[in-house]
Coordinates of C-alpha atoms in Angstrom, one line a residue:
M24 CA -213.5 130.7 -128.1
N25 CA -214.2 130.3 -131.9
N26 CA -217.0 132.6 -133.0
Q27 CA -216.8 132.0 -136.7
H28 CA -218.6 128.6 -136.7
D29 CA -221.7 127.0 -135.3
K30 CA -220.6 125.3 -132.1
I31 CA -221.5 122.5 -129.8
L32 CA -220.6 122.9 -126.1
I33 CA -219.5 119.8 -124.3
L34 CA -219.6 120.0 -120.5
D35 CA -217.2 117.5 -119.0
F36 CA -218.0 115.5 -115.8
G37 CA -214.6 113.8 -115.7
S38 CA -214.9 110.8 -118.1
Q39 CA -211.6 109.6 -119.6
V40 CA -213.2 109.5 -123.0
T41 CA -214.9 112.9 -123.1
Q42 CA -212.6 114.1 -125.8
L43 CA -213.9 111.4 -128.1
I44 CA -217.3 113.2 -128.1
A45 CA -215.6 116.3 -129.5
R46 CA -213.7 114.2 -132.0
R47 CA -216.9 112.6 -133.3
V48 CA -218.7 116.0 -133.5
R49 CA -215.8 117.5 -135.4
D50 CA -215.7 114.5 -137.7
S51 CA -219.2 115.4 -138.7
G52 CA -217.9 118.9 -139.7
V53 CA -219.2 120.8 -136.7
F54 CA -216.9 122.7 -134.3
S55 CA -217.0 121.6 -130.6
E56 CA -215.2 122.4 -127.4
I57 CA -214.9 120.8 -124.0
Y58 CA -215.3 122.8 -120.8
P59 CA -215.7 121.8 -117.1
Y60 CA -219.2 121.1 -115.9
D61 CA -219.1 123.9 -113.4
V62 CA -218.4 126.9 -115.7
S63 CA -220.5 129.9 -114.9
D64 CA -224.0 130.5 -116.1
E65 CA -222.8 133.7 -117.8
F66 CA -220.2 131.6 -119.8
I67 CA -222.8 129.2 -121.0
Q68 CA -225.2 132.0 -121.9
N69 CA -222.6 133.9 -123.9
Y70 CA -221.0 130.8 -125.5
G71 CA -223.4 130.7 -128.4
A72 CA -223.8 127.0 -128.5
K73 CA -226.2 125.4 -131.0
G74 CA -226.5 122.5 -128.6
I75 CA -225.0 121.1 -125.4
I76 CA -223.7 117.6 -124.6
L77 CA -223.2 116.4 -121.0
S78 CA -220.4 113.9 -120.8
G79 CA -220.0 110.8 -118.7
G80 CA -218.1 110.8 -115.4
P81 CA -216.8 108.6 -112.6
N82 CA -219.2 109.8 -109.8
S83 CA -222.6 108.7 -108.7
V84 CA -225.6 111.1 -108.7
T85 CA -227.0 109.1 -105.8
E86 CA -224.4 110.5 -103.5
G87 CA -224.4 114.0 -102.1
G88 CA -222.0 116.6 -103.3
T89 CA -221.4 115.0 -106.7
P90 CA -221.4 117.1 -109.9
R91 CA -224.5 118.6 -111.5
A92 CA -225.1 120.4 -114.7
P93 CA -225.7 124.2 -114.4
Q94 CA -229.5 124.7 -114.3
V95 CA -229.1 127.3 -117.1
V96 CA -228.3 124.3 -119.5
F97 CA -232.0 123.3 -119.3
E98 CA -233.3 126.9 -119.7
L99 CA -231.4 128.1 -122.7
G100 CA -233.8 126.6 -125.2
V101 CA -231.1 124.7 -127.1
P102 CA -231.0 120.9 -127.6
V103 CA -229.2 118.9 -124.8
L104 CA -227.8 115.4 -125.1
G105 CA -226.8 113.5 -121.9
I106 CA -224.4 110.6 -122.1
C107 CA -224.0 108.1 -119.2
Y108 CA -223.5 110.3 -116.1
G109 CA -224.9 113.1 -118.2
M110 CA -228.1 111.2 -118.6
Q111 CA -228.3 110.5 -114.9
T112 CA -227.8 114.0 -113.8
M113 CA -230.3 115.2 -116.4
A114 CA -232.9 112.8 -115.1
Q115 CA -232.3 113.7 -111.4
Q116 CA -232.2 117.4 -112.0
L117 CA -235.4 117.4 -114.0
G118 CA -237.4 115.4 -111.5
G119 CA -236.6 111.7 -112.4
R120 CA -234.9 109.2 -110.2
V121 CA -231.6 107.4 -110.3
Q122 CA -230.7 104.3 -108.3
T123 CA -227.7 102.0 -108.0
A124 CA -227.8 98.6 -109.7
E125 CA -227.9 96.9 -106.3
A126 CA -230.9 98.9 -105.2
L127 CA -232.7 98.0 -108.5
G128 CA -231.7 94.3 -108.2
K129 CA -229.9 94.6 -111.6
S130 CA -226.4 93.9 -112.8
R131 CA -223.9 96.7 -113.5
E132 CA -223.0 97.0 -117.2
F133 CA -219.4 97.4 -118.3
G134 CA -218.6 96.5 -121.9
F135 CA -220.6 95.3 -124.9
A136 CA -224.4 95.5 -124.7
K137 CA -227.3 95.0 -127.1
V138 CA -229.8 97.7 -126.8
R139 CA -233.4 97.6 -128.0
A140 CA -233.8 101.0 -129.8
R141 CA -237.2 102.6 -130.0
G142 CA -237.0 104.6 -133.1
H143 CA -240.0 106.8 -132.4
T144 CA -237.8 109.8 -131.6
R145 CA -235.7 111.9 -133.9
L146 CA -232.5 110.8 -132.4
L147 CA -232.8 107.1 -133.1
A148 CA -235.3 107.0 -136.0
G149 CA -233.9 104.7 -138.7
I150 CA -230.7 103.9 -136.8
A151 CA -230.1 100.3 -135.9
D152 CA -227.4 97.6 -136.4
E153 CA -229.9 94.8 -136.8
T154 CA -233.6 93.9 -136.3
S155 CA -234.9 91.3 -133.8
E156 CA -237.4 88.6 -134.7
E157 CA -240.1 90.8 -133.3
G158 CA -239.1 93.6 -135.6
H159 CA -237.4 95.8 -133.0
G160 CA -234.3 97.8 -133.9
L161 CA -231.2 96.7 -132.0
L162 CA -228.0 98.6 -131.4
N163 CA -224.6 97.2 -130.5
V164 CA -223.3 99.6 -127.9
W165 CA -220.7 100.1 -125.1
M166 CA -221.9 100.5 -121.6
S167 CA -220.0 101.6 -118.5
H168 CA -222.3 102.2 -115.5
G169 CA -223.4 101.0 -112.1
D170 CA -226.3 103.5 -111.7
S171 CA -229.4 103.7 -113.8
V172 CA -232.4 105.9 -114.3
S173 CA -235.3 104.1 -112.6
D174 CA -238.1 106.8 -113.0
L175 CA -238.4 109.1 -116.0
P176 CA -238.7 112.8 -115.5
A177 CA -242.0 114.4 -116.4
G178 CA -242.3 114.9 -120.2
F179 CA -239.8 112.2 -121.1
K180 CA -240.5 108.9 -122.9
L181 CA -238.5 105.7 -123.2
M182 CA -236.1 105.6 -126.1
A183 CA -234.0 102.4 -125.6
S184 CA -233.6 99.6 -123.1
T185 CA -231.7 96.4 -122.1
D186 CA -232.5 93.6 -119.8
S187 CA -230.2 95.1 -117.1
C188 CA -231.1 98.7 -117.8
P189 CA -234.8 99.1 -118.6
I190 CA -234.3 102.9 -119.2
A191 CA -231.2 102.9 -121.4
A192 CA -232.2 106.1 -123.3
M193 CA -234.9 108.8 -122.9
A194 CA -236.2 111.8 -124.7
D195 CA -238.3 114.9 -124.2
E196 CA -238.8 116.0 -127.8
E197 CA -240.8 119.1 -126.9
R198 CA -237.8 120.6 -125.2
H199 CA -235.2 118.7 -127.4
F200 CA -233.7 116.9 -124.5
Y201 CA -232.2 113.5 -125.2
A202 CA -230.1 111.1 -123.1
V203 CA -228.4 107.7 -123.6
Q204 CA -226.9 105.5 -120.9
F205 CA -224.4 104.0 -123.4
H206 CA -221.4 105.8 -124.9
P207 CA -221.9 106.8 -128.6
E208 CA -218.5 108.4 -128.7
V209 CA -216.5 105.2 -128.5
T210 CA -215.9 103.0 -131.6
H211 CA -217.4 100.0 -129.8
T212 CA -220.8 101.7 -130.3
I213 CA -221.2 100.9 -134.0
Q214 CA -223.8 103.6 -134.8
G215 CA -222.3 106.1 -132.4
E216 CA -221.1 108.4 -135.2
A217 CA -224.5 108.3 -136.8
I218 CA -226.3 109.1 -133.5
L219 CA -224.0 112.1 -132.7
S220 CA -224.3 113.4 -136.2
R221 CA -228.1 113.1 -136.0
F222 CA -228.1 115.1 -132.8
V223 CA -225.6 117.8 -134.0
K224 CA -226.8 118.3 -137.6
D225 CA -230.5 117.5 -137.5
I226 CA -231.6 118.3 -134.0
C227 CA -229.2 121.2 -133.3
T228 CA -229.2 122.3 -137.0
A229 CA -225.5 123.1 -136.7
Q230 CA -223.8 123.9 -140.0
A231 CA -221.0 121.5 -141.0
D232 CA -218.5 124.3 -141.8
W233 CA -215.4 123.0 -139.9
K234 CA -212.9 122.2 -142.6
M235 CA -209.1 122.4 -142.3
G236 CA -208.6 123.9 -145.8
D237 CA -210.8 126.8 -144.9
Y238 CA -209.4 127.0 -141.4
I239 CA -206.0 128.1 -142.7
T240 CA -207.3 131.6 -143.6
E241 CA -208.8 132.0 -140.1
A242 CA -205.6 130.7 -138.3
V243 CA -203.3 132.9 -140.4
A244 CA -205.4 136.0 -139.6
K245 CA -205.4 135.1 -135.9
I246 CA -201.6 134.6 -135.7
R247 CA -201.0 137.9 -137.5
E248 CA -203.4 139.7 -135.1
Q249 CA -201.7 138.1 -132.0
V250 CA -198.1 138.6 -133.1
G251 CA -198.2 141.8 -135.0
D252 CA -194.7 142.8 -136.1
E253 CA -193.0 140.9 -133.3
E254 CA -190.7 137.9 -133.8
V255 CA -191.4 134.3 -132.8
I256 CA -189.2 131.4 -131.9
L257 CA -190.5 127.8 -132.1
G258 CA -189.1 124.6 -130.7
L259 CA -189.0 122.4 -133.7
S260 CA -188.8 118.7 -132.8
G261 CA -189.4 117.2 -136.2
G262 CA -192.7 115.6 -135.1
V263 CA -196.0 116.3 -136.8
D264 CA -197.3 118.9 -134.3
S265 CA -194.3 121.2 -134.2
S266 CA -193.8 120.8 -138.0
V267 CA -197.3 121.8 -138.8
A268 CA -197.2 124.7 -136.3
A269 CA -194.0 125.9 -138.0
A270 CA -195.5 125.7 -141.5
L271 CA -198.6 127.5 -140.4
I272 CA -196.8 130.3 -138.5
H273 CA -194.3 130.7 -141.4
R274 CA -197.3 131.0 -143.8
A275 CA -198.6 133.8 -141.5
I276 CA -195.5 135.8 -140.7
G277 CA -192.7 134.5 -142.8
D278 CA -189.2 135.6 -141.6
Q279 CA -190.6 136.8 -138.3
L280 CA -190.4 133.1 -137.3
T281 CA -187.1 131.5 -136.2
C282 CA -187.2 127.8 -135.4
V283 CA -185.0 126.4 -132.7
F284 CA -184.3 122.7 -133.4
V285 CA -183.0 121.2 -130.2
D286 CA -181.1 117.9 -130.5
H287 CA -181.4 116.5 -127.0
G288 CA -179.9 113.2 -127.9
L289 CA -183.3 111.5 -127.7
L290 CA -184.3 111.7 -131.4
R291 CA -184.8 108.9 -133.9
L292 CA -182.0 107.7 -136.1
N293 CA -180.7 110.5 -138.5
E294 CA -183.8 112.7 -137.6
G295 CA -181.8 115.8 -137.0
D296 CA -180.4 115.9 -140.5
M297 CA -183.8 115.2 -142.0
V298 CA -185.5 118.0 -140.1
M299 CA -182.8 120.5 -141.3
E300 CA -183.1 119.4 -144.9
M301 CA -186.9 119.7 -144.9
F302 CA -187.4 123.0 -143.2
A303 CA -184.2 125.0 -143.8
G304 CA -183.7 123.4 -147.2
S305 CA -187.1 122.8 -148.8
L306 CA -189.3 125.3 -147.0
G307 CA -186.9 128.2 -146.5
V308 CA -187.7 128.5 -142.8
K309 CA -185.0 130.0 -140.6
V310 CA -183.8 127.2 -138.3
I311 CA -181.1 127.3 -135.6
R312 CA -179.8 123.8 -134.7
V313 CA -178.7 123.4 -131.1
D314 CA -176.8 120.3 -129.9
A315 CA -177.9 120.1 -126.3
T316 CA -177.3 116.3 -125.8
E317 CA -174.8 116.7 -122.9
Q318 CA -177.1 119.2 -121.2
F319 CA -180.1 116.9 -121.3
M320 CA -178.2 113.8 -120.4
G321 CA -176.6 115.5 -117.4
K322 CA -180.0 116.6 -116.0
L323 CA -181.5 113.1 -116.6
A324 CA -178.6 111.2 -114.9
G325 CA -180.0 109.0 -112.2
V326 CA -183.6 110.0 -112.7
T327 CA -186.0 107.0 -113.1
D328 CA -189.5 108.4 -112.4
P329 CA -191.4 108.9 -115.7
E330 CA -193.1 112.2 -114.6
A331 CA -189.8 113.5 -113.3
K332 CA -188.2 112.8 -116.7
R333 CA -191.0 114.5 -118.6
K334 CA -190.7 117.6 -116.4
I335 CA -186.9 117.7 -116.7
I336 CA -187.1 117.4 -120.5
G337 CA -189.8 120.0 -120.8
G338 CA -188.0 122.4 -118.4
E339 CA -184.7 122.0 -120.4
F340 CA -186.5 122.8 -123.6
I341 CA -187.7 126.1 -122.1
E342 CA -184.2 126.8 -120.8
V343 CA -182.8 126.3 -124.2
F344 CA -185.4 128.6 -125.7
D345 CA -184.6 131.2 -123.1
A346 CA -181.0 131.0 -124.0
E347 CA -181.7 131.4 -127.7
S348 CA -184.2 134.3 -127.0
N349 CA -181.4 136.2 -125.3
K350 CA -179.5 136.0 -128.6
L351 CA -182.6 136.9 -130.6
T352 CA -183.4 140.1 -128.8
A353 CA -186.4 140.9 -131.0
A354 CA -188.2 137.6 -130.1
K355 CA -191.2 138.1 -128.0
W356 CA -193.1 134.8 -128.5
L357 CA -192.4 131.2 -127.9
A358 CA -194.5 129.0 -130.3
Q359 CA -195.4 125.4 -129.4
G360 CA -197.1 122.5 -131.2
T361 CA -199.6 121.9 -128.3
I362 CA -202.7 120.2 -129.6
Y363 CA -206.1 119.7 -128.0
P364 CA -205.6 116.2 -126.5
D365 CA -202.5 117.5 -124.8
V366 CA -204.6 120.1 -123.1
I367 CA -207.3 117.7 -122.0
E368 CA -205.1 114.8 -120.9
S369 CA -202.9 117.1 -118.8
A370 CA -205.9 118.0 -116.7
G371 CA -206.4 121.2 -118.5
K372 CA -209.6 122.5 -120.0
G373 CA -212.6 120.4 -119.1
K374 CA -210.8 118.0 -116.6
K375 CA -211.8 119.2 -113.1
G376 CA -212.2 116.1 -111.0
A377 CA -210.6 113.8 -113.5
H378 CA -207.3 112.0 -113.0
T379 CA -204.2 113.2 -114.8
I380 CA -202.9 110.3 -116.9
K381 CA -199.6 111.9 -117.7
S382 CA -198.2 115.4 -118.2
H383 CA -197.1 116.8 -121.6
H384 CA -193.9 118.8 -121.9
N385 CA -195.6 121.6 -123.8
V386 CA -198.5 122.3 -121.6
G387 CA -197.2 122.1 -118.0
G388 CA -194.3 123.1 -115.9
L389 CA -193.5 126.3 -117.7
P390 CA -191.0 128.2 -115.5
E391 CA -192.3 131.4 -113.9
H392 CA -189.2 133.2 -115.2
M393 CA -190.0 132.5 -118.9
K394 CA -189.7 135.9 -120.6
L395 CA -191.6 134.9 -123.8
K396 CA -195.3 135.0 -124.5
L397 CA -196.8 131.7 -125.6
L398 CA -198.2 131.1 -129.1
E399 CA -200.1 127.8 -129.6
P400 CA -201.8 127.9 -133.0
L401 CA -202.9 124.2 -132.9
R402 CA -204.3 124.2 -129.3
E403 CA -207.9 123.7 -130.5
L404 CA -207.1 120.9 -132.9
F405 CA -207.1 117.1 -132.6
K406 CA -204.3 115.1 -134.2
D407 CA -206.2 114.1 -137.3
E408 CA -207.1 117.8 -137.8
V409 CA -203.5 118.7 -137.5
R410 CA -202.5 116.2 -140.2
A411 CA -205.3 117.5 -142.5
L412 CA -204.0 121.0 -141.9
G413 CA -200.4 120.0 -142.7
V414 CA -201.5 118.5 -146.0
A415 CA -203.5 121.6 -146.8
L416 CA -200.4 123.7 -146.0
G417 CA -198.4 121.7 -148.6
L418 CA -196.3 119.5 -146.3
P419 CA -195.3 116.1 -147.6
P420 CA -197.8 113.4 -146.6
S421 CA -194.9 111.1 -145.7
M422 CA -194.0 113.5 -142.9
V423 CA -197.5 114.5 -141.9
Y424 CA -198.7 110.9 -141.6
R425 CA -195.7 109.7 -139.6
H426 CA -196.6 107.9 -136.4
P427 CA -196.8 110.1 -133.3
F428 CA -193.6 110.6 -131.5
P429 CA -193.6 111.9 -127.9
G430 CA -192.3 115.3 -127.1
P431 CA -189.7 113.9 -124.6
G432 CA -188.6 111.6 -127.5
L433 CA -186.8 108.4 -126.5
G434 CA -186.6 109.7 -122.9
V435 CA -190.0 108.0 -122.2
R436 CA -189.2 104.9 -124.3
I437 CA -186.1 104.1 -122.2
L438 CA -187.5 102.7 -119.0
G439 CA -185.7 103.9 -115.9
E440 CA -182.6 106.0 -116.2
V441 CA -181.9 107.6 -119.5
R442 CA -178.3 107.2 -120.7
K443 CA -176.6 108.0 -124.0
D444 CA -175.6 104.4 -124.7
F445 CA -179.1 103.2 -124.0
A446 CA -180.5 105.8 -126.5
D447 CA -177.9 104.8 -129.1
L448 CA -179.0 101.1 -128.8
L449 CA -182.7 102.0 -128.9
R450 CA -182.6 104.3 -131.9
R451 CA -180.9 101.6 -134.0
A452 CA -183.4 98.9 -132.9
D453 CA -186.3 101.3 -133.5
A454 CA -185.1 102.1 -137.0
I455 CA -184.9 98.5 -138.0
F456 CA -188.4 97.9 -136.7
I457 CA -189.8 100.8 -138.7
E458 CA -187.8 99.9 -141.8
E459 CA -189.2 96.4 -141.8
L460 CA -192.8 97.6 -141.2
R461 CA -192.5 100.0 -144.2
G462 CA -191.0 97.2 -146.4
T463 CA -193.6 94.5 -145.6
V464 CA -196.8 94.5 -147.5
D465 CA -200.0 92.9 -146.3
E466 CA -201.4 91.0 -149.3
A467 CA -205.0 91.3 -148.2
S468 CA -205.0 95.1 -148.1
G469 CA -202.1 95.9 -150.4
K470 CA -200.7 98.3 -147.7
N471 CA -197.5 98.1 -145.9
W472 CA -197.6 97.4 -142.1
Y473 CA -196.4 100.8 -141.2
D474 CA -199.5 102.3 -142.7
L475 CA -201.7 99.6 -141.2
T476 CA -200.5 100.4 -137.7
S477 CA -201.3 103.7 -135.9
Q478 CA -198.2 103.8 -133.8
A479 CA -195.2 101.5 -133.7
F480 CA -191.9 101.7 -131.9
A481 CA -189.3 100.0 -129.8
V482 CA -188.9 100.3 -126.0
F483 CA -185.6 99.8 -124.1
L484 CA -185.9 97.7 -121.0
P485 CA -183.3 98.3 -118.2
V486 CA -182.9 94.6 -117.6
K487 CA -180.4 92.1 -119.0
S488 CA -181.1 88.5 -120.0
V489 CA -178.9 85.5 -120.7
G490 CA -178.4 84.5 -124.3
V491 CA -176.1 82.4 -126.6
M492 CA -174.3 83.8 -129.6
G493 CA -172.1 81.3 -131.4
D494 CA -170.5 79.2 -128.6
G495 CA -170.5 82.0 -126.1
R496 CA -172.8 83.2 -123.3
T497 CA -174.2 86.7 -123.6
Y498 CA -175.7 88.9 -120.9
E499 CA -177.3 91.8 -122.7
Y500 CA -180.2 94.1 -122.8
V501 CA -183.8 93.6 -123.9
V502 CA -186.1 95.6 -126.2
A503 CA -189.8 95.4 -126.5
L504 CA -191.7 96.1 -129.8
R505 CA -195.0 97.9 -129.6
A506 CA -197.4 98.3 -132.4
V507 CA -201.1 99.3 -132.1
Q508 CA -204.1 100.0 -134.2
T509 CA -206.6 102.6 -133.1
Q510 CA -209.0 105.2 -134.5
D511 CA -208.8 107.7 -131.6
F512 CA -205.7 106.9 -129.5
M513 CA -208.0 106.7 -126.4
T514 CA -208.5 103.0 -126.9
A515 CA -206.2 100.8 -128.9
H516 CA -205.7 97.2 -129.9
W517 CA -202.2 95.6 -130.3
A518 CA -201.5 95.0 -133.9
H519 CA -201.5 91.3 -135.1
L520 CA -198.2 91.6 -137.0
P521 CA -197.2 88.5 -139.1
Y522 CA -194.9 86.1 -137.3
E523 CA -192.5 86.2 -140.2
L524 CA -192.2 90.0 -139.9
L525 CA -191.7 89.8 -136.1
G526 CA -189.1 87.1 -136.6
R527 CA -187.2 89.1 -139.2
V528 CA -187.2 92.2 -137.0
S529 CA -186.0 90.2 -134.0
N530 CA -183.2 88.6 -136.0
R531 CA -182.0 91.9 -137.4
I532 CA -182.0 93.7 -134.1
I533 CA -180.1 90.9 -132.3
N534 CA -177.6 90.5 -135.1
E535 CA -177.1 94.2 -136.0
V536 CA -177.3 96.0 -132.6
R537 CA -174.5 94.8 -130.4
G538 CA -175.7 95.0 -126.8
I539 CA -179.2 93.5 -127.3
N540 CA -179.8 89.8 -127.2
R541 CA -183.6 89.5 -126.7
V542 CA -186.7 91.0 -128.4
V543 CA -190.2 90.8 -127.0
Y544 CA -193.6 91.9 -128.4
D545 CA -196.1 93.8 -126.4
V546 CA -199.7 92.4 -126.7
S547 CA -201.4 94.7 -124.3
G548 CA -204.4 96.8 -125.3
K549 CA -205.4 100.3 -124.1
P550 CA -207.0 100.1 -121.6
P551 CA -205.6 98.7 -119.4
A552 CA -202.2 99.6 -120.7
T553 CA -201.3 102.9 -122.3
I554 CA -199.8 103.1 -125.7
E555 CA -196.4 104.5 -124.5
W556 CA -194.8 102.6 -121.7
E557 CA -194.1 105.7 -119.7

């Protein structure tokens, strides 16, 4: 728990987008954390929150046994904001009434909605996307609910409405309780950032003192306090998270850190050499390079289930670290680049009752026999905060702002069984795709398409298709290209890459990578798809 900053406590009722609330709050410069809705009264009383936000969730307050906010939330004397399910449980717990859309004779709302905002409360005053002919402020928002508040609790007044949801927001300004049926945390709610910033800064009076440049001093002190004079080993993958973790820990304890760079045969083209050059060469970090390709491929042989592959790769990483720690007898700590979304998405902090989307190799499945203590200096940070921290630490922006790369590497970009020959084909195809994205400039923005996309990569499909090369018939493998644009990685749109660029990439892959004769482009959004295929 971070005690050096003003804090907003987010109680999670299981929404898949709860972490976006914390992201938006932190974007406003205020520290926030997510915890399960059923934490103890004592925890909430001792947390020291300047305000509390109740998230959305998949349940219905009209049913018995569904989650409720701890009553102490409404007795602390701090501002409270309820969002979607959070609004409904606030209403019901404080004496109002919630009913299903069917009982109210109304339609359920999922997706875009236009809300009439009544700006007579501090939360919405002066905030609107447009004004109606009658002079009413209108907000373009994202709704996702089947239940609605039908009767306001005592002391509350109406703050917003739609035709399908007459009570779309409510407020009790005397007690500083506010609630909205829509989701201000998602980008589809245009004024969502302004609404959350208004609540956090103006209503909760939280200080905007959460800055990565200043955070380095705190993080270095915390690492030194944790580690003392003991030695640390870190699994360096070459990705942003482990690289920033390595730079931060090295800043704190210098030569007490030894990085173990595991080449599992699932890295991008020439990545191993680049990692060694940057860390061992430029930064002076102690790095041991371990070629464990045969070990990983042997364990993955015949395995096709995505979760099984992730767990095998994560387990083998730990086994390698165990082996190296036996050589480094003074090593007492295993450092990892775990970041906050990893913790949340793996059904960690704040996710009771929520569905696990996928596991992450660095937050789950740690063997019980692991001899090392765990050091996770980035565990509280979102990806954009990790990048800002990396720049503040002096890492090259070209490395810090590289697209995300999964911990299991190409192991989850090869569908089905992972084989060395598949990995060799995929890494060459992927390198061509990235090279063309970097080399193609969009005239309208002046930026290259790599910078205009949030994540781009190739996926190996374990199917063959018929093709023709010259006068001969081919029967070879297929790769899919994936490129998305997103602000938060919780929702994403497929990138509308120029046809000329896609055509050039396809031609180069088919001509230069023997064994691939067909290239397809993924035009799925998230949701319903995920960004990675596995």
